[in-house]
PDB file of C-alpha atoms in Angstrom:
ATOM      1  CA  MET S   1      -0.095   0.027   0.007  1.00 59.00           C
ATOM      2  CA  ASN S   2       1.253   3.419  -0.808  1.00 75.00           C
ATOM      3  CA  GLN S   3       2.953   4.998   2.212  1.00 77.00           C
ATOM      4  CA  GLU S   4       1.023   8.305   2.012  1.00 79.00           C
ATOM      5  CA  LEU S   5      -2.329   6.706   1.780  1.00 84.00           C
ATOM      6  CA  LEU S   6      -1.288   4.358   4.881  1.00 85.00           C
ATOM      7  CA  GLU S   7      -0.508   7.520   6.654  1.00 83.00           C
ATOM      8  CA  LEU S   8      -3.832   9.204   5.759  1.00 88.00           C
ATOM      9  CA  ILE S   9      -5.676   5.968   6.989  1.00 89.00           C
ATOM     10  CA  LYS S  10      -3.832   6.111  10.323  1.00 87.00           C
ATOM     11  CA  TYR S  11      -4.868   9.671  10.848  1.00 89.00           C
ATOM     12  CA  ILE S  12      -8.515   9.055   9.874  1.00 92.00           C
ATOM     13  CA  PHE S  13      -8.350   6.123  12.470  1.00 92.00           C
ATOM     14  CA  LEU S  14      -7.024   8.342  15.259  1.00 90.00           C
ATOM     15  CA  GLY S  15      -9.777  11.053  14.437  1.00 91.00           C
ATOM     16  CA  LEU S  16     -12.382   8.352  14.743  1.00 94.00           C
ATOM     17  CA  LEU S  17     -10.747   6.933  18.027  1.00 93.00           C
ATOM     18  CA  GLN S  18     -10.597  10.401  19.365  1.00 90.00           C
ATOM     19  CA  GLY S  19     -14.160  11.221  18.491  1.00 93.00           C
ATOM     20  CA  PHE S  20     -15.694   7.727  19.688  1.00 94.00           C
ATOM     21  CA  THR S  21     -13.821   7.686  22.989  1.00 92.00           C
ATOM     22  CA  GLU S  22     -14.188  11.471  23.789  1.00 91.00           C
ATOM     23  CA  PRO S  23     -17.989  11.288  25.126  1.00 92.00           C
ATOM     24  CA  ILE S  24     -17.813   7.572  26.585  1.00 92.00           C
ATOM     25  CA  PRO S  25     -16.004   7.314  30.020  1.00 91.00           C
ATOM     26  CA  ILE S  26     -12.904   5.402  28.815  1.00 87.00           C
ATOM     27  CA  SER S  27     -10.548   8.332  28.126  1.00 83.00           C
ATOM     28  CA  SER S  28      -9.857   9.652  24.696  1.00 84.00           C
ATOM     29  CA  SER S  29      -6.602  11.174  25.684  1.00 78.00           C
ATOM     30  CA  GLY S  30      -5.427   7.713  26.994  1.00 80.00           C
ATOM     31  CA  HIS S  31      -6.420   5.960  23.869  1.00 81.00           C
ATOM     32  CA  LEU S  32      -4.765   8.409  21.590  1.00 81.00           C
ATOM     33  CA  VAL S  33      -1.514   7.948  23.548  1.00 77.00           C
ATOM     34  CA  LEU S  34      -1.805   4.115  23.114  1.00 81.00           C
ATOM     35  CA  ALA S  35      -2.840   4.222  19.389  1.00 82.00           C
ATOM     36  CA  ARG S  36      -0.106   6.689  18.358  1.00 78.00           C
ATOM     37  CA  GLU S  37       2.376   4.412  20.072  1.00 77.00           C
ATOM     38  CA  ILE S  38       1.116   1.289  18.503  1.00 80.00           C
ATOM     39  CA  LEU S  39       0.698   2.871  15.079  1.00 78.00           C
ATOM     40  CA  GLY S  40       3.997   4.664  15.285  1.00 74.00           C
ATOM     41  CA  VAL S  41       2.340   8.134  14.259  1.00 71.00           C
ATOM     42  CA  GLN S  42       4.535  11.034  15.197  1.00 66.00           C
ATOM     43  CA  ALA S  43       2.415  14.158  15.594  1.00 60.00           C
ATOM     44  CA  ASN S  44       4.864  16.618  16.900  1.00 55.00           C
ATOM     45  CA  GLY S  45       3.533  19.658  18.759  1.00 56.00           C
ATOM     46  CA  LEU S  46      -0.085  20.068  19.954  1.00 65.00           C
ATOM     47  CA  SER S  47      -1.874  20.855  16.798  1.00 76.00           C
ATOM     48  CA  PHE S  48      -3.268  17.454  16.131  1.00 79.00           C
ATOM     49  CA  GLU S  49      -4.722  17.076  19.664  1.00 82.00           C
ATOM     50  CA  ILE S  50      -6.237  20.695  19.412  1.00 82.00           C
ATOM     51  CA  LEU S  51      -7.951  19.878  16.094  1.00 87.00           C
ATOM     52  CA  VAL S  52      -9.482  16.525  17.006  1.00 89.00           C
ATOM     53  CA  ASN S  53     -10.554  17.915  20.332  1.00 89.00           C
ATOM     54  CA  PHE S  54     -12.282  20.846  18.603  1.00 90.00           C
ATOM     55  CA  GLY S  55     -14.043  18.423  16.439  1.00 93.00           C
ATOM     56  CA  SER S  56     -15.382  16.667  19.459  1.00 93.00           C
ATOM     57  CA  LEU S  57     -16.547  20.230  20.708  1.00 94.00           C
ATOM     58  CA  ILE S  58     -18.532  20.934  17.603  1.00 95.00           C
ATOM     59  CA  ALA S  59     -20.080  17.643  17.840  1.00 96.00           C
ATOM     60  CA  VAL S  60     -21.140  18.083  21.549  1.00 96.00           C
ATOM     61  CA  ILE S  61     -22.498  21.531  20.597  1.00 96.00           C
ATOM     62  CA  LEU S  62     -24.554  20.130  17.861  1.00 96.00           C
ATOM     63  CA  VAL S  63     -26.191  17.365  20.171  1.00 96.00           C
ATOM     64  CA  TYR S  64     -26.926  19.742  22.947  1.00 96.00           C
ATOM     65  CA  TRP S  65     -27.836  22.739  20.605  1.00 96.00           C
ATOM     66  CA  ASN S  66     -31.416  23.111  21.840  1.00 95.00           C
ATOM     67  CA  ASP S  67     -30.322  23.047  25.495  1.00 95.00           C
ATOM     68  CA  ILE S  68     -27.654  25.583  24.785  1.00 96.00           C
ATOM     69  CA  ILE S  69     -29.961  28.024  23.026  1.00 96.00           C
ATOM     70  CA  ARG S  70     -32.541  27.593  25.842  1.00 95.00           C
ATOM     71  CA  LEU S  71     -30.067  28.326  28.571  1.00 95.00           C
ATOM     72  CA  ILE S  72     -28.833  31.360  26.812  1.00 95.00           C
ATOM     73  CA  LYS S  73     -32.237  32.851  26.295  1.00 95.00           C
ATOM     74  CA  ASN S  74     -33.622  32.144  29.603  1.00 95.00           C
ATOM     75  CA  GLY S  75     -30.258  33.228  31.387  1.00 94.00           C
ATOM     76  CA  PHE S  76     -30.612  36.699  29.720  1.00 94.00           C
ATOM     77  CA  ARG S  77     -34.355  36.739  30.342  1.00 94.00           C
ATOM     78  CA  TYR S  78     -33.813  36.188  34.021  1.00 94.00           C
ATOM     79  CA  ILE S  79     -31.152  38.817  34.152  1.00 93.00           C
ATOM     80  CA  ILE S  80     -33.346  41.449  32.541  1.00 92.00           C
ATOM     81  CA  SER S  81     -36.776  40.594  33.845  1.00 91.00           C
ATOM     82  CA  ARG S  82     -36.167  38.329  36.729  1.00 89.00           C
ATOM     83  CA  ASP S  83     -38.917  35.974  35.292  1.00 89.00           C
ATOM     84  CA  PRO S  84     -39.368  33.151  37.878  1.00 88.00           C
ATOM     85  CA  ASN S  85     -39.947  30.582  35.079  1.00 89.00           C
ATOM     86  CA  THR S  86     -36.320  31.184  33.904  1.00 92.00           C
ATOM     87  CA  LYS S  87     -34.664  31.079  37.337  1.00 92.00           C
ATOM     88  CA  SER S  88     -33.670  27.350  37.222  1.00 92.00           C
ATOM     89  CA  ASP S  89     -31.792  27.854  33.903  1.00 94.00           C
ATOM     90  CA  PHE S  90     -30.015  30.756  35.222  1.00 95.00           C
ATOM     91  CA  HIS S  91     -28.996  28.798  38.321  1.00 94.00           C
ATOM     92  CA  PHE S  92     -27.880  25.904  35.936  1.00 95.00           C
ATOM     93  CA  ILE S  93     -25.476  28.283  34.047  1.00 95.00           C
ATOM     94  CA  ILE S  94     -24.127  29.849  37.290  1.00 95.00           C
ATOM     95  CA  MET S  95     -23.248  26.233  38.411  1.00 95.00           C
ATOM     96  CA  LEU S  96     -21.524  25.556  35.172  1.00 95.00           C
ATOM     97  CA  ILE S  97     -19.445  28.702  35.462  1.00 94.00           C
ATOM     98  CA  ILE S  98     -18.430  27.720  38.977  1.00 95.00           C
ATOM     99  CA  ALA S  99     -17.515  24.174  38.013  1.00 94.00           C
ATOM    100  CA  THR S 100     -15.390  25.512  35.201  1.00 92.00           C
ATOM    101  CA  ILE S 101     -13.105  27.563  37.664  1.00 91.00           C
ATOM    102  CA  PRO S 102     -11.282  24.611  39.247  1.00 88.00           C
ATOM    103  CA  THR S 103     -10.407  23.014  35.992  1.00 83.00           C
ATOM    104  CA  GLY S 104      -9.280  26.411  34.580  1.00 81.00           C
ATOM    105  CA  ILE S 105      -6.941  27.157  37.450  1.00 85.00           C
ATOM    106  CA  ILE S 106      -5.400  23.572  37.877  1.00 83.00           C
ATOM    107  CA  GLY S 107      -5.088  23.322  33.842  1.00 75.00           C
ATOM    108  CA  LEU S 108      -3.001  26.535  33.748  1.00 74.00           C
ATOM    109  CA  LEU S 109      -0.852  25.618  36.714  1.00 76.00           C
ATOM    110  CA  LEU S 110      -0.030  21.938  35.540  1.00 69.00           C
ATOM    111  CA  LYS S 111      -0.209  22.417  31.732  1.00 62.00           C
ATOM    112  CA  ASP S 112       3.396  21.937  31.071  1.00 59.00           C
ATOM    113  CA  LYS S 113       3.652  18.877  33.390  1.00 61.00           C
ATOM    114  CA  ILE S 114       0.628  16.872  32.094  1.00 58.00           C
ATOM    115  CA  GLY S 115       2.557  15.920  28.833  1.00 54.00           C
ATOM    116  CA  ASP S 116       5.215  14.032  31.013  1.00 54.00           C
ATOM    117  CA  LEU S 117       2.343  11.596  32.113  1.00 53.00           C
ATOM    118  CA  SER S 118       1.555  10.493  28.468  1.00 56.00           C
ATOM    119  CA  LYS S 119       3.112   7.211  29.020  1.00 68.00           C
ATOM    120  CA  SER S 120       1.622   3.801  28.348  1.00 73.00           C
ATOM    121  CA  PHE S 121       2.165   2.440  31.909  1.00 77.00           C
ATOM    122  CA  VAL S 122       0.517   5.665  33.336  1.00 80.00           C
ATOM    123  CA  VAL S 123      -2.405   5.305  30.988  1.00 83.00           C
ATOM    124  CA  GLY S 124      -2.792   1.655  32.016  1.00 86.00           C
ATOM    125  CA  ILE S 125      -2.899   2.498  35.696  1.00 89.00           C
ATOM    126  CA  THR S 126      -5.312   5.463  35.313  1.00 88.00           C
ATOM    127  CA  LEU S 127      -7.592   3.397  33.009  1.00 89.00           C
ATOM    128  CA  LEU S 128      -7.958   0.999  35.906  1.00 92.00           C
ATOM    129  CA  ILE S 129      -8.792   3.835  38.299  1.00 92.00           C
ATOM    130  CA  THR S 130     -11.531   4.846  35.811  1.00 91.00           C
ATOM    131  CA  GLY S 131     -12.776   1.476  35.803  1.00 92.00           C
ATOM    132  CA  ILE S 132     -13.104   1.402  39.645  1.00 93.00           C
ATOM    133  CA  ALA S 133     -14.813   4.743  39.722  1.00 92.00           C
ATOM    134  CA  LEU S 134     -17.516   3.570  37.016  1.00 92.00           C
ATOM    135  CA  TRP S 135     -17.950   0.324  38.817  1.00 93.00           C
ATOM    136  CA  THR S 136     -18.663   2.112  42.008  1.00 92.00           C
ATOM    137  CA  ILE S 137     -21.568   4.156  40.530  1.00 90.00           C
ATOM    138  CA  ARG S 138     -22.904   1.336  38.360  1.00 87.00           C
ATOM    139  CA  ASN S 139     -26.150   1.002  40.451  1.00 86.00           C
ATOM    140  CA  LEU S 140     -26.632   4.531  41.486  1.00 87.00           C
ATOM    141  CA  LYS S 141     -29.786   6.488  40.432  1.00 84.00           C
ATOM    142  CA  GLY S 142     -29.825   9.634  42.377  1.00 84.00           C
ATOM    143  CA  GLU S 143     -32.697  11.896  43.285  1.00 88.00           C
ATOM    144  CA  ARG S 144     -31.697  15.541  42.487  1.00 91.00           C
ATOM    145  CA  GLY S 145     -32.257  17.279  39.228  1.00 88.00           C
ATOM    146  CA  ASP S 146     -30.974  20.436  37.477  1.00 88.00           C
ATOM    147  CA  LYS S 147     -32.782  22.715  40.032  1.00 88.00           C
ATOM    148  CA  GLN S 148     -30.963  21.000  43.142  1.00 91.00           C
ATOM    149  CA  ILE S 149     -27.440  21.357  42.017  1.00 93.00           C
ATOM    150  CA  ARG S 150     -25.584  23.081  44.828  1.00 94.00           C
ATOM    151  CA  LEU S 151     -22.381  25.368  44.870  1.00 93.00           C
ATOM    152  CA  LYS S 152     -20.585  22.474  46.595  1.00 94.00           C
ATOM    153  CA  ASP S 153     -21.711  20.090  43.817  1.00 95.00           C
ATOM    154  CA  ALA S 154     -20.399  22.328  41.049  1.00 95.00           C
ATOM    155  CA  LEU S 155     -17.122  22.709  42.770  1.00 94.00           C
ATOM    156  CA  ILE S 156     -16.663  19.022  43.538  1.00 94.00           C
ATOM    157  CA  ILE S 157     -17.480  18.131  39.875  1.00 95.00           C
ATOM    158  CA  GLY S 158     -15.125  20.882  38.698  1.00 93.00           C
ATOM    159  CA  LEU S 159     -12.345  19.203  40.720  1.00 92.00           C
ATOM    160  CA  ALA S 160     -13.256  15.920  39.301  1.00 91.00           C
ATOM    161  CA  GLN S 161     -12.931  17.250  35.839  1.00 89.00           C
ATOM    162  CA  SER S 162      -9.432  18.553  36.808  1.00 87.00           C
ATOM    163  CA  VAL S 163      -8.369  14.942  37.748  1.00 86.00           C
ATOM    164  CA  ALA S 164      -9.337  14.040  34.127  1.00 83.00           C
ATOM    165  CA  LEU S 165      -6.212  16.138  32.854  1.00 80.00           C
ATOM    166  CA  MET S 166      -4.204  12.996  33.288  1.00 80.00           C
ATOM    167  CA  PRO S 167      -4.279  10.784  30.317  1.00 76.00           C
ATOM    168  CA  GLY S 168      -6.252   7.728  31.102  1.00 76.00           C
ATOM    169  CA  ILE S 169      -8.726   9.370  33.378  1.00 85.00           C
ATOM    170  CA  SER S 170     -11.927   9.887  31.448  1.00 86.00           C
ATOM    171  CA  ARG S 171     -13.299  13.457  31.545  1.00 87.00           C
ATOM    172  CA  SER S 172     -16.834  12.476  31.031  1.00 89.00           C
ATOM    173  CA  GLY S 173     -16.335   9.519  33.454  1.00 89.00           C
ATOM    174  CA  ALA S 174     -14.837  11.710  36.119  1.00 92.00           C
ATOM    175  CA  THR S 175     -17.566  14.384  36.033  1.00 94.00           C
ATOM    176  CA  ILE S 176     -20.434  11.805  35.858  1.00 94.00           C
ATOM    177  CA  VAL S 177     -19.047   9.811  38.613  1.00 93.00           C
ATOM    178  CA  GLY S 178     -18.571  12.848  40.729  1.00 93.00           C
ATOM    179  CA  ALA S 179     -22.101  14.132  40.033  1.00 94.00           C
ATOM    180  CA  MET S 180     -23.763  10.688  40.761  1.00 94.00           C
ATOM    181  CA  LEU S 181     -21.857  10.196  43.969  1.00 94.00           C
ATOM    182  CA  LEU S 182     -23.277  13.521  45.042  1.00 94.00           C
ATOM    183  CA  GLY S 183     -26.619  12.182  44.324  1.00 93.00           C
ATOM    184  CA  LEU S 184     -27.630  13.717  41.093  1.00 94.00           C
ATOM    185  CA  LYS S 185     -29.913  11.920  38.628  1.00 92.00           C
ATOM    186  CA  GLN S 186     -28.319  10.144  35.883  1.00 90.00           C
ATOM    187  CA  GLU S 187     -29.800  12.569  33.352  1.00 91.00           C
ATOM    188  CA  THR S 188     -28.757  15.584  35.177  1.00 93.00           C
ATOM    189  CA  ALA S 189     -25.204  14.309  35.734  1.00 93.00           C
ATOM    190  CA  LEU S 190     -24.875  13.597  31.965  1.00 93.00           C
ATOM    191  CA  ARG S 191     -26.155  16.817  30.800  1.00 93.00           C
ATOM    192  CA  PHE S 192     -24.150  18.874  33.376  1.00 95.00           C
ATOM    193  CA  SER S 193     -21.024  16.924  32.299  1.00 94.00           C
ATOM    194  CA  PHE S 194     -21.178  17.635  28.704  1.00 94.00           C
ATOM    195  CA  LEU S 195     -22.393  21.240  28.950  1.00 95.00           C
ATOM    196  CA  LEU S 196     -19.483  21.742  31.216  1.00 94.00           C
ATOM    197  CA  TYR S 197     -17.187  20.355  28.630  1.00 92.00           C
ATOM    198  CA  ILE S 198     -18.114  23.134  26.219  1.00 93.00           C
ATOM    199  CA  PRO S 199     -16.650  26.060  28.110  1.00 89.00           C
ATOM    200  CA  VAL S 200     -13.656  24.065  29.244  1.00 84.00           C
ATOM    201  CA  SER S 201     -12.811  22.787  25.752  1.00 86.00           C
ATOM    202  CA  LEU S 202     -13.388  26.372  24.259  1.00 87.00           C
ATOM    203  CA  GLY S 203     -11.014  27.880  26.895  1.00 81.00           C
ATOM    204  CA  VAL S 204      -8.365  25.324  26.176  1.00 76.00           C
ATOM    205  CA  GLY S 205      -8.795  25.881  22.522  1.00 76.00           C
ATOM    206  CA  ILE S 206      -8.374  29.636  22.793  1.00 80.00           C
ATOM    207  CA  LEU S 207      -5.186  29.243  24.854  1.00 73.00           C
ATOM    208  CA  ASP S 208      -3.823  26.931  22.363  1.00 72.00           C
ATOM    209  CA  ILE S 209      -4.468  29.053  19.380  1.00 75.00           C
ATOM    210  CA  GLY S 210      -0.755  30.247  19.498  1.00 71.00           C
ATOM    211  CA  ASP S 211       0.575  26.639  19.510  1.00 70.00           C
ATOM    212  CA  LEU S 212      -1.685  26.022  16.371  1.00 70.00           C
ATOM    213  CA  VAL S 213      -0.468  29.073  14.513  1.00 69.00           C
ATOM    214  CA  ARG S 214       3.313  28.453  15.393  1.00 73.00           C
ATOM    215  CA  ASP S 215       3.289  24.729  14.603  1.00 69.00           C
ATOM    216  CA  GLU S 216       5.802  24.173  11.823  1.00 68.00           C
ATOM    217  CA  ASN S 217       4.900  20.396  11.573  1.00 69.00           C
ATOM    218  CA  PHE S 218       1.260  21.098  10.681  1.00 71.00           C
ATOM    219  CA  ASN S 219       0.154  18.293   8.412  1.00 75.00           C
ATOM    220  CA  THR S 220      -2.809  19.857   6.581  1.00 78.00           C
ATOM    221  CA  ILE S 221      -4.577  16.937   4.826  1.00 86.00           C
ATOM    222  CA  PRO S 222      -4.146  14.180   7.405  1.00 87.00           C
ATOM    223  CA  TYR S 223      -5.045  16.546  10.276  1.00 87.00           C
ATOM    224  CA  LEU S 224      -8.145  17.959   8.448  1.00 91.00           C
ATOM    225  CA  LEU S 225      -9.344  14.341   7.721  1.00 93.00           C
ATOM    226  CA  ALA S 226      -8.730  13.401  11.504  1.00 91.00           C
ATOM    227  CA  PHE S 227     -10.769  16.756  12.379  1.00 93.00           C
ATOM    228  CA  ILE S 228     -13.764  15.641  10.335  1.00 95.00           C
ATOM    229  CA  SER S 229     -13.663  12.151  11.443  1.00 96.00           C
ATOM    230  CA  SER S 230     -13.695  13.385  15.123  1.00 95.00           C
ATOM    231  CA  ILE S 231     -16.898  15.420  14.558  1.00 96.00           C
ATOM    232  CA  ILE S 232     -18.682  12.453  12.979  1.00 96.00           C
ATOM    233  CA  ALA S 233     -17.520   9.789  15.502  1.00 96.00           C
ATOM    234  CA  THR S 234     -18.164  12.155  18.612  1.00 96.00           C
ATOM    235  CA  TYR S 235     -21.728  12.950  17.457  1.00 97.00           C
ATOM    236  CA  PHE S 236     -22.702   9.240  17.019  1.00 96.00           C
ATOM    237  CA  ALA S 237     -20.842   8.073  20.053  1.00 96.00           C
ATOM    238  CA  LEU S 238     -22.495  10.644  22.320  1.00 96.00           C
ATOM    239  CA  LYS S 239     -25.973   9.754  21.028  1.00 95.00           C
ATOM    240  CA  TRP S 240     -25.023   6.050  21.737  1.00 95.00           C
ATOM    241  CA  PHE S 241     -23.785   6.881  25.203  1.00 94.00           C
ATOM    242  CA  MET S 242     -26.773   8.844  26.170  1.00 93.00           C
ATOM    243  CA  ASN S 243     -29.012   5.763  25.429  1.00 92.00           C
ATOM    244  CA  ILE S 244     -26.499   3.552  27.408  1.00 90.00           C
ATOM    245  CA  MET S 245     -26.788   5.858  30.421  1.00 88.00           C
ATOM    246  CA  ALA S 246     -30.539   5.784  30.205  1.00 85.00           C
ATOM    247  CA  LYS S 247     -30.397   1.963  30.397  1.00 85.00           C
ATOM    248  CA  GLY S 248     -27.941   2.093  33.382  1.00 81.00           C
ATOM    249  CA  LYS S 249     -25.194  -0.025  31.877  1.00 86.00           C
ATOM    250  CA  LEU S 250     -22.195   1.784  32.893  1.00 88.00           C
ATOM    251  CA  LYS S 251     -20.770  -1.395  34.234  1.00 89.00           C
ATOM    252  CA  TYR S 252     -19.567  -2.397  30.711  1.00 92.00           C
ATOM    253  CA  PHE S 253     -17.547   0.394  30.482  1.00 93.00           C
ATOM    254  CA  ALA S 254     -15.840  -0.508  33.750  1.00 93.00           C
ATOM    255  CA  PHE S 255     -15.144  -3.913  32.312  1.00 94.00           C
ATOM    256  CA  TYR S 256     -13.586  -2.517  29.392  1.00 93.00           C
ATOM    257  CA  CYS S 257     -11.382  -0.202  31.432  1.00 92.00           C
ATOM    258  CA  PHE S 258     -10.290  -3.239  33.573  1.00 94.00           C
ATOM    259  CA  ILE S 259      -9.433  -5.343  30.653  1.00 93.00           C
ATOM    260  CA  VAL S 260      -7.627  -2.555  28.525  1.00 91.00           C
ATOM    261  CA  GLY S 261      -5.914  -1.087  31.667  1.00 91.00           C
ATOM    262  CA  THR S 262      -4.711  -4.589  32.713  1.00 92.00           C
ATOM    263  CA  LEU S 263      -3.278  -5.410  29.252  1.00 90.00           C
ATOM    264  CA  VAL S 264      -1.612  -2.066  28.962  1.00 87.00           C
ATOM    265  CA  VAL S 265       0.197  -2.498  32.247  1.00 87.00           C
ATOM    266  CA  LEU S 266       1.336  -6.059  31.475  1.00 87.00           C
ATOM    267  CA  PHE S 267       2.395  -5.700  27.882  1.00 79.00           C
ATOM    268  CA  LEU S 268       3.124  -2.068  26.962  1.00 72.00           C
TER     269      LEU S 268
END
């Protein structure tokens, strides 16, 4: 097979892998680290990660578009008229903002050190940790909805998301686990987790624009194909994961993390 075609296929696969694993609780960053090592793909610089993560962000926005528009409209309506019917959405927005703060602070402080953790053995251990966390909440249902999210809940969920800066710790898994351990309903935990992903991902993207512009190793066509693949895979994976959450089958993701984490620790 032509070497250039093989390289394109590898990047498309990495985009699909990032997209598929981003919304489900098995760590997209961990899988990218493992896949790039196995495939021998050298994507120097941060441009590749920036693009495929931005692709996932676009897909999440598309899935939650109606929620986003409602929150924005009702948030402004409450600020302007104090309409009591929009208070709950305004409250939800404030909780999202508060939950974003811990990740922003910790991410800025540890940004340069996180790359040092991108090793196969570390990913294997953190996947096992993710599996244990998912197993812990497998039967939880929760009783509190969107209106019952408290300041303490938002801060703890934000801190949980900060832990996911480590490759192998799933971002969606960490936030959903944190939310459900606090007693939030599955649907509330899921919605809060992915709406929280939007400002955090946007913030990271804005901070990384300089790296993208200055990257001398930017590989246009392979990166673009990976970007498009990431959008498509994230969109359908998130829809699928929403259905899995509704059926209460998180334990299967725990099994997956246990198996892959163990194999990585033993053989990579």
